[in-house]
mmCIF file of C-alpha atoms in Angstrom:
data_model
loop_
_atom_site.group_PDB
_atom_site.id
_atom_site.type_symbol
_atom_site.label_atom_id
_atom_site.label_comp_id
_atom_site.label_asym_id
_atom_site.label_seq_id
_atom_site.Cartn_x
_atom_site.Cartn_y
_atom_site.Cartn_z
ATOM 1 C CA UNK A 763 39.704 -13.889 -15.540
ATOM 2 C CA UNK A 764 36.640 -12.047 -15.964
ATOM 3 C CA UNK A 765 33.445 -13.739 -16.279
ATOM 4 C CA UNK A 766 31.557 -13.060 -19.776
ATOM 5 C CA UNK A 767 28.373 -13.084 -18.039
ATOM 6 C CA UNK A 768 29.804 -10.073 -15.303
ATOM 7 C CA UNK A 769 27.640 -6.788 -15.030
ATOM 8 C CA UNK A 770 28.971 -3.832 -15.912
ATOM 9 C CA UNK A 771 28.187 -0.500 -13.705
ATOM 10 C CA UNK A 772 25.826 0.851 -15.901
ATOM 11 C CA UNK A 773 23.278 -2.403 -16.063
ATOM 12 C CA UNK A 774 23.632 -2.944 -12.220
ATOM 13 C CA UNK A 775 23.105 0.925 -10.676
ATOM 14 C CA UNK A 776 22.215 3.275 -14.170
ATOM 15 C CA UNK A 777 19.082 4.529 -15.204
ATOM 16 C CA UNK A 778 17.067 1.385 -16.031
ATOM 17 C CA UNK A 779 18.642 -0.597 -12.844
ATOM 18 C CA UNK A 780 16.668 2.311 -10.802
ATOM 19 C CA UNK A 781 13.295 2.464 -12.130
ATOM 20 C CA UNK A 782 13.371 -1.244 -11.894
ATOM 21 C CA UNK A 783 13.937 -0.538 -8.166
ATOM 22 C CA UNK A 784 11.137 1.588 -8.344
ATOM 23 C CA UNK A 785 8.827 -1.074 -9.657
ATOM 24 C CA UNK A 786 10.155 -3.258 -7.979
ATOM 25 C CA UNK A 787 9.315 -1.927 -4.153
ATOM 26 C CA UNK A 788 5.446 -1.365 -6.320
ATOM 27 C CA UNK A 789 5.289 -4.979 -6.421
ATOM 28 C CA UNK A 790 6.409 -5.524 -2.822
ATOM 29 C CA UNK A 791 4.086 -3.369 -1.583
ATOM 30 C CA UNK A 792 0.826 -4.956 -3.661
ATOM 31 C CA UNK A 793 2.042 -8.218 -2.396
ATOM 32 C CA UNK A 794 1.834 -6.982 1.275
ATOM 33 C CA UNK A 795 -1.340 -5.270 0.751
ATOM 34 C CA UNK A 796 -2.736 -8.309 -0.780
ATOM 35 C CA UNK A 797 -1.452 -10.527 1.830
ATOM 36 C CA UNK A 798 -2.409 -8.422 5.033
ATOM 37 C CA UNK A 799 -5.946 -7.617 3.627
ATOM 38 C CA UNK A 800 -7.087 -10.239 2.070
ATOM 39 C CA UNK A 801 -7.029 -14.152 3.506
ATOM 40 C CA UNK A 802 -3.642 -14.650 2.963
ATOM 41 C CA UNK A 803 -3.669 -14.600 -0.966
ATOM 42 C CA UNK A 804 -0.543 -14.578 -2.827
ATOM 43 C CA UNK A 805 -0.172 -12.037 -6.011
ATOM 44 C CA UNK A 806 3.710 -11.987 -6.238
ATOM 45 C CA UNK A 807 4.095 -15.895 -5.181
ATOM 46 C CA UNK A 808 3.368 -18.409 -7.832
ATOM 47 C CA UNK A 809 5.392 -20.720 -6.280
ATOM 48 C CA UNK A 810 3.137 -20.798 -3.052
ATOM 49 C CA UNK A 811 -0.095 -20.924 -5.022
ATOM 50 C CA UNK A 812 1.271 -23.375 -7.239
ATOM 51 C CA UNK A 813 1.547 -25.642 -3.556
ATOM 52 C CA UNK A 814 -1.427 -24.641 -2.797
ATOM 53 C CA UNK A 815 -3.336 -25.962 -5.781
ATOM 54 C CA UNK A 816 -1.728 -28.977 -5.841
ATOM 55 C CA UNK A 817 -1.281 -29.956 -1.886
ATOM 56 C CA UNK A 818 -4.449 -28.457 -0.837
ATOM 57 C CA UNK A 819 -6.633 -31.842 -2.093
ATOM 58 C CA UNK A 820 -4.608 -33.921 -0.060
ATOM 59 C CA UNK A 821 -5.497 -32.334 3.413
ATOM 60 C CA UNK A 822 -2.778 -31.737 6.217
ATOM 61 C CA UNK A 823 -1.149 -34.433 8.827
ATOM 62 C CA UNK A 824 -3.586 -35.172 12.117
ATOM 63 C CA UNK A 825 -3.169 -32.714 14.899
ATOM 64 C CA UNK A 826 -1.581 -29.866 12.234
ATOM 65 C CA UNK A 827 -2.099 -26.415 11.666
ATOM 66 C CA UNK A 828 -2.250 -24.668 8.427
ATOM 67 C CA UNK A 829 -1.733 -21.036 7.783
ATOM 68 C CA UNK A 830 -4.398 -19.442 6.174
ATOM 69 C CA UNK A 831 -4.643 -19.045 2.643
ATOM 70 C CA UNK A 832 -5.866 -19.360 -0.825
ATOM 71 C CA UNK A 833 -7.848 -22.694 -1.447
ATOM 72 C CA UNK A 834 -6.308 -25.417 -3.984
ATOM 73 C CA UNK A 835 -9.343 -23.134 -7.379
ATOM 74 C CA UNK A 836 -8.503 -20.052 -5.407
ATOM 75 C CA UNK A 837 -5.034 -20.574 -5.745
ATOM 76 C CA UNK A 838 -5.323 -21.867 -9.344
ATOM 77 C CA UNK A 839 -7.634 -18.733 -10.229
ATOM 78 C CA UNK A 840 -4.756 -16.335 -8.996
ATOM 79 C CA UNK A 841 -2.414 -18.279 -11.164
ATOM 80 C CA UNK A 842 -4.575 -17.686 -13.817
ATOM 81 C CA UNK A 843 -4.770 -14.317 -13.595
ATOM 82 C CA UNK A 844 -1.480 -13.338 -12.841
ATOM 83 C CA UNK A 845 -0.682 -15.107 -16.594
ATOM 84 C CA UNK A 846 -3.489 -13.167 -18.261
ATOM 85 C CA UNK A 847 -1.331 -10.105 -17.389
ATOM 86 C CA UNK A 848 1.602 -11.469 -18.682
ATOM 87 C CA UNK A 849 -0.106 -12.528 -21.841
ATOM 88 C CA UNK A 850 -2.291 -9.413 -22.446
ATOM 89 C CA UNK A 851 0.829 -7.162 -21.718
ATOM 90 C CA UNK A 852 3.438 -9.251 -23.631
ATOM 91 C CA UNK A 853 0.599 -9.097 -26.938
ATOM 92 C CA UNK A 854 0.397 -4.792 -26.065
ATOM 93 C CA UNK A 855 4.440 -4.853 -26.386
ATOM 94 C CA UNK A 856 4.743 -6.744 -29.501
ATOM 95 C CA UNK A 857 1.956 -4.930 -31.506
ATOM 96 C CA UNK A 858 1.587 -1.910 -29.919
ATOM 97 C CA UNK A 859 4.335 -0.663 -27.685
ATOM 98 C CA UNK A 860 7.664 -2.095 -29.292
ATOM 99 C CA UNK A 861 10.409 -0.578 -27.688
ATOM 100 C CA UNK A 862 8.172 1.492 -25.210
ATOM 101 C CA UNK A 863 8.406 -0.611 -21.535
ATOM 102 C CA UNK A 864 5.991 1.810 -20.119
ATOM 103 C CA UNK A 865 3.881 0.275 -21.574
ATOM 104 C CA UNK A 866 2.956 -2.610 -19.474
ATOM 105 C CA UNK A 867 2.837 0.108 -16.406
ATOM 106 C CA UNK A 868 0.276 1.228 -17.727
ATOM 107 C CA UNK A 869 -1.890 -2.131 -17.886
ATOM 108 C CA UNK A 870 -0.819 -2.245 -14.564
ATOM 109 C CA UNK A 871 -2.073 1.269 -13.537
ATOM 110 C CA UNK A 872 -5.509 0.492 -14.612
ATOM 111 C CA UNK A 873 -5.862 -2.812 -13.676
ATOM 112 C CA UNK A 874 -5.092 -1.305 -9.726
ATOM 113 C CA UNK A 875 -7.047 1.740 -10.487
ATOM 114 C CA UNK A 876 -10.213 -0.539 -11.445
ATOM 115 C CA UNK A 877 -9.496 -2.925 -8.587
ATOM 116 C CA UNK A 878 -9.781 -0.293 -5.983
ATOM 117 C CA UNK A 879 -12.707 0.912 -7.565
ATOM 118 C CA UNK A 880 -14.495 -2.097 -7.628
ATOM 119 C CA UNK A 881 -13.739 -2.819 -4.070
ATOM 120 C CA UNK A 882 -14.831 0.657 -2.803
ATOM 121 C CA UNK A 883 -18.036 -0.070 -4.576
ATOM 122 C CA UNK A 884 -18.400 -3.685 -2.913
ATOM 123 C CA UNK A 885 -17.417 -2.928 0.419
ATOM 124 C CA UNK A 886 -16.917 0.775 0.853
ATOM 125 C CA UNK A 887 -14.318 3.194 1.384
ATOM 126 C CA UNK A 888 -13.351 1.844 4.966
ATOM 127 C CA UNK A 889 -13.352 -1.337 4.401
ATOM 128 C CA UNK A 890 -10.662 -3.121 6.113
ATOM 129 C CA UNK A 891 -9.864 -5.866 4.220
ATOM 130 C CA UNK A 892 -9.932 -6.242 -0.451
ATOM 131 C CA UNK A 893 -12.293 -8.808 -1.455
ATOM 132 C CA UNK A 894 -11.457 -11.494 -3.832
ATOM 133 C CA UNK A 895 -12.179 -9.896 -7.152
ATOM 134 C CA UNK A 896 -10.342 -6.962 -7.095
ATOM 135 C CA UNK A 897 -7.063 -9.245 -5.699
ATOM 136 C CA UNK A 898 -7.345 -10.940 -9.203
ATOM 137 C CA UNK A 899 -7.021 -8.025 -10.913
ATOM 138 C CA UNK A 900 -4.151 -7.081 -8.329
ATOM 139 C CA UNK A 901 -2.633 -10.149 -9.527
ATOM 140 C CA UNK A 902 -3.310 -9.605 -13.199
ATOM 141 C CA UNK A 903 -1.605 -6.208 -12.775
ATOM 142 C CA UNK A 904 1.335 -7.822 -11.197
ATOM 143 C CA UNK A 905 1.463 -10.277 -14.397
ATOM 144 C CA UNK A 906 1.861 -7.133 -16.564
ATOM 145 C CA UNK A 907 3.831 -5.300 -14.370
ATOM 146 C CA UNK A 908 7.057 -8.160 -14.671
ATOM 147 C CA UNK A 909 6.750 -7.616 -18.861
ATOM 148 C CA UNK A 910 8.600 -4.041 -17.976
ATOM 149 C CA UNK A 911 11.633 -5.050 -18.975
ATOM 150 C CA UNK A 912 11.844 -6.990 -21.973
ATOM 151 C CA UNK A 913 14.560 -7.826 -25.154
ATOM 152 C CA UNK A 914 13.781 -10.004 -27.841
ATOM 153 C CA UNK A 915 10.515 -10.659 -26.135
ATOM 154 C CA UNK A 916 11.753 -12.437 -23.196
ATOM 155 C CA UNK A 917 11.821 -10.614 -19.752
ATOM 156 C CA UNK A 918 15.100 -9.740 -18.218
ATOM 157 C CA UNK A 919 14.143 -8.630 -15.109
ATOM 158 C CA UNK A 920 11.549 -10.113 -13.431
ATOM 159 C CA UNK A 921 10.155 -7.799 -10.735
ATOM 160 C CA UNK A 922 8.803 -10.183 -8.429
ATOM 161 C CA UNK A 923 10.138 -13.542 -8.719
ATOM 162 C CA UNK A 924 12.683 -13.176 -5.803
ATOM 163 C CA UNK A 925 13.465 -16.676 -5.843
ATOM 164 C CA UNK A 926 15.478 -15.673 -8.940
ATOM 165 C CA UNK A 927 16.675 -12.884 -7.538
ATOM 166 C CA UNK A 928 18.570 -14.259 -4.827
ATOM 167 C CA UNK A 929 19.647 -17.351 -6.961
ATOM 168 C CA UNK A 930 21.055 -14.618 -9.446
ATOM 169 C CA UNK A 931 22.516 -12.808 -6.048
ATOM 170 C CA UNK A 932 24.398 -15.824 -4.977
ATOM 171 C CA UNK A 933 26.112 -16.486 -8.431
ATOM 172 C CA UNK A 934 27.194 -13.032 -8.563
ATOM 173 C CA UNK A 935 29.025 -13.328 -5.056
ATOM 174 C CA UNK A 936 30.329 -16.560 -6.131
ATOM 175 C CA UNK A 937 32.144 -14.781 -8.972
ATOM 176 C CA UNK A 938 33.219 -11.684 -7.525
ATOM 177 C CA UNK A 939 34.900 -14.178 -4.253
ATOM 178 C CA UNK A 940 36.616 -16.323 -7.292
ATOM 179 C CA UNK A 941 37.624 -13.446 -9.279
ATOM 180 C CA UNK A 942 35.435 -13.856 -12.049
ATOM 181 C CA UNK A 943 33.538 -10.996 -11.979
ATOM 182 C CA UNK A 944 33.108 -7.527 -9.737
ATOM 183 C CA UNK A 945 30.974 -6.198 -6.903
ATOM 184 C CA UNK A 946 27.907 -5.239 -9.205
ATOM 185 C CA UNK A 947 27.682 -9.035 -10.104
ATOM 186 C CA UNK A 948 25.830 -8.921 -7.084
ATOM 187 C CA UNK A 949 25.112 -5.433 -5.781
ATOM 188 C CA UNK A 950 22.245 -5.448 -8.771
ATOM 189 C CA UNK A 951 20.230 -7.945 -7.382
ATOM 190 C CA UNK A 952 20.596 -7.532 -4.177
ATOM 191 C CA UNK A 953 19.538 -3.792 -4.432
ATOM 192 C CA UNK A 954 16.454 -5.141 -6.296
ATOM 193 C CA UNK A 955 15.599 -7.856 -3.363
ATOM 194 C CA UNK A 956 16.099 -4.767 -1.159
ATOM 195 C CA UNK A 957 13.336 -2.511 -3.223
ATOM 196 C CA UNK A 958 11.080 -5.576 -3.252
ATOM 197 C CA UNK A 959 11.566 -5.892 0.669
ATOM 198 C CA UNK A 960 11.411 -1.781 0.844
ATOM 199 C CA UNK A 961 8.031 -1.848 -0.688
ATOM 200 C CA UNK A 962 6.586 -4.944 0.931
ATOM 201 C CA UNK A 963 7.293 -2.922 4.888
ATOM 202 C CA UNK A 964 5.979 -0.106 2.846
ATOM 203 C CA UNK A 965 2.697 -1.781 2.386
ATOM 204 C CA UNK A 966 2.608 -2.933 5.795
ATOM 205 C CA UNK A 967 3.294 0.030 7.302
ATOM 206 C CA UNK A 968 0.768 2.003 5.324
ATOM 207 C CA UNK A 969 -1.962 -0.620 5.309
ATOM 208 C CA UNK A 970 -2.528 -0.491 9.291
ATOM 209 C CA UNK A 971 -2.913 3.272 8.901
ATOM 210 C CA UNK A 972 -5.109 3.252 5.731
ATOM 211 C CA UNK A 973 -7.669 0.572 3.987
ATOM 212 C CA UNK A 974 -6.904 -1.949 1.785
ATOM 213 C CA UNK A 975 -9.135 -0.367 -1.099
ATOM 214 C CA UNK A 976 -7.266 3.059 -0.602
ATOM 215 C CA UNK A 977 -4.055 1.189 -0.375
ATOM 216 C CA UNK A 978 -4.536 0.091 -3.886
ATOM 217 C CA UNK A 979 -5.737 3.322 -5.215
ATOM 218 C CA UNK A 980 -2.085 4.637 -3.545
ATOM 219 C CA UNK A 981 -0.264 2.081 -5.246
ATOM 220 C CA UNK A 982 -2.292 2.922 -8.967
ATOM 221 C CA UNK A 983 -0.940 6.633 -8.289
ATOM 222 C CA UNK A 984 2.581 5.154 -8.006
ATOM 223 C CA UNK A 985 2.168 2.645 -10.889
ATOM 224 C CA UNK A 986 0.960 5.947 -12.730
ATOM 225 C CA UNK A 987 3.887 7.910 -12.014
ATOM 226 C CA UNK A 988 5.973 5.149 -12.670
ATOM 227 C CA UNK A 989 4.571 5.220 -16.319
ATOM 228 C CA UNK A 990 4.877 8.902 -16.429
ATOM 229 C CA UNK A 991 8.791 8.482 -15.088
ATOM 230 C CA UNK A 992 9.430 5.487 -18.063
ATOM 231 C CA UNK A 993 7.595 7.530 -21.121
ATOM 232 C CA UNK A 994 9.446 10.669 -20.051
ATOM 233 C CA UNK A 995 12.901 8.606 -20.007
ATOM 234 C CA UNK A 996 12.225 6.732 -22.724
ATOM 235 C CA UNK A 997 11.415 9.232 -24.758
ATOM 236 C CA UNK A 998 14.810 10.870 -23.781
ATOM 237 C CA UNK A 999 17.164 7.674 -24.138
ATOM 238 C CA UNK A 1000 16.696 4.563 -26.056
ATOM 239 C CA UNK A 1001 18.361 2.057 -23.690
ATOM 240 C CA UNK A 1002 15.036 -0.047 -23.651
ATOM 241 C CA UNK A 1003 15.026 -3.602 -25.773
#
């Protein structure tokens, strides 16, 4: 017997499921960026900077090494920030931009637009790594970025919280093995762990060629075309909550 909770074609590979692909490798790819240019900061990972802010006062175990990374108020601050964008985005939606999920692209466009601005001004065009400002607006834009893709005010699909992701992958194979649901229970989210992957090599790839400030003024051009892409199909089909 079917599952009532099984995806149908259309909500696992249609329209939406695709730009959320799309926003999804955006968010891998700021999360590599971040990572590789910065001292090991975490934008997409609240779990790891929630660690960090709590473990870090306690110190590490004689004779071990610790990665490198955000500081216990570092890791707080990027916490912070990362809710700001989820708050200032969710408030945009609600008054301003009901039933338009572009939206909170476009907080996110400007936040990564300003961010590479500011660090081109701090350090200069050719500067290899992003200093710690403009990573809190990174994060910030990341905040607004998972408010996409929203009904009845709650988000539906968070962009970068993989850890629900694959939760929400195994479940799906679980019920398409027992017969209680089909294929796109779990294709869905594992096409959206793939875009997230995608765009984190992506940033990696692109960030040993280029800077890290010009890396986020490339990923502000593809956060603007996203919003360009989810006006434009918006404005064509209502299929947005």
């Amino acid at each position: 017997m079917t599952s009532p909770y099984s995806i149908d074609r259309e909500t696992a590979v249609g329209a939406e499921a695709r730009l959320s692909w799309i926003l999804a490798g955006v968010a891998g790819m700021l999360g590599a960026v971040a990572f590789l240019h910065s001292a090991g900061y975490f934008v997409t990972f609240m779990t790891g900077n929630t660690e960090r802010a709590v473990v870090g006062w306690f110190g590490h175990p004689e004779g071990k090494e610790v990665a490198p990374g955000a500081t216990p108020l570092v890791a707080l601050t990027l916490i912070v920030a990362f809710v700001a964008g989820v708050v200032l985005a969710s408030f945009c939606r609600r008054r301003y931009w009901d039933n338009h999920p572009h939206g909170a692209t476009v907080v996110t466009t400007i936040a990564l637009a300003l961010a590479g601005i500011i660090d081109i001004a701090v350090s200069g065009w050719s500067s290899a790594d992003v200093n710690f400002y403009p990573i809190l607006l990174v994060a910030f834009a990341l905040g607004a970025l998972n408010t996409a893709f929203t009904k009845k005010e709650e988000t539906y699909i968070p962009l970068s919280y993989v850890t629900g992701t694959v939760v929400k992958l195994g479940q799906g194979i679980e019920r398409h093995l027992t017969g209680g649901g089909t294929k796109y229970d779990w294709l869905c989210y594992l096409l959206l762990l793939g875009s997230f992957s995608l765009g984190g090599a992506v940033g990696a790839a692109v960030g040993v060629l280029i800077t890290g400030p010009q890396v986020l003024l490339l990923a502000a051009l593809l956060s603007f075309g996203a919003t360009i892409f989810t006006f434009t199909h918006t404005e064509r089909r209502s299929v947005f909550g």
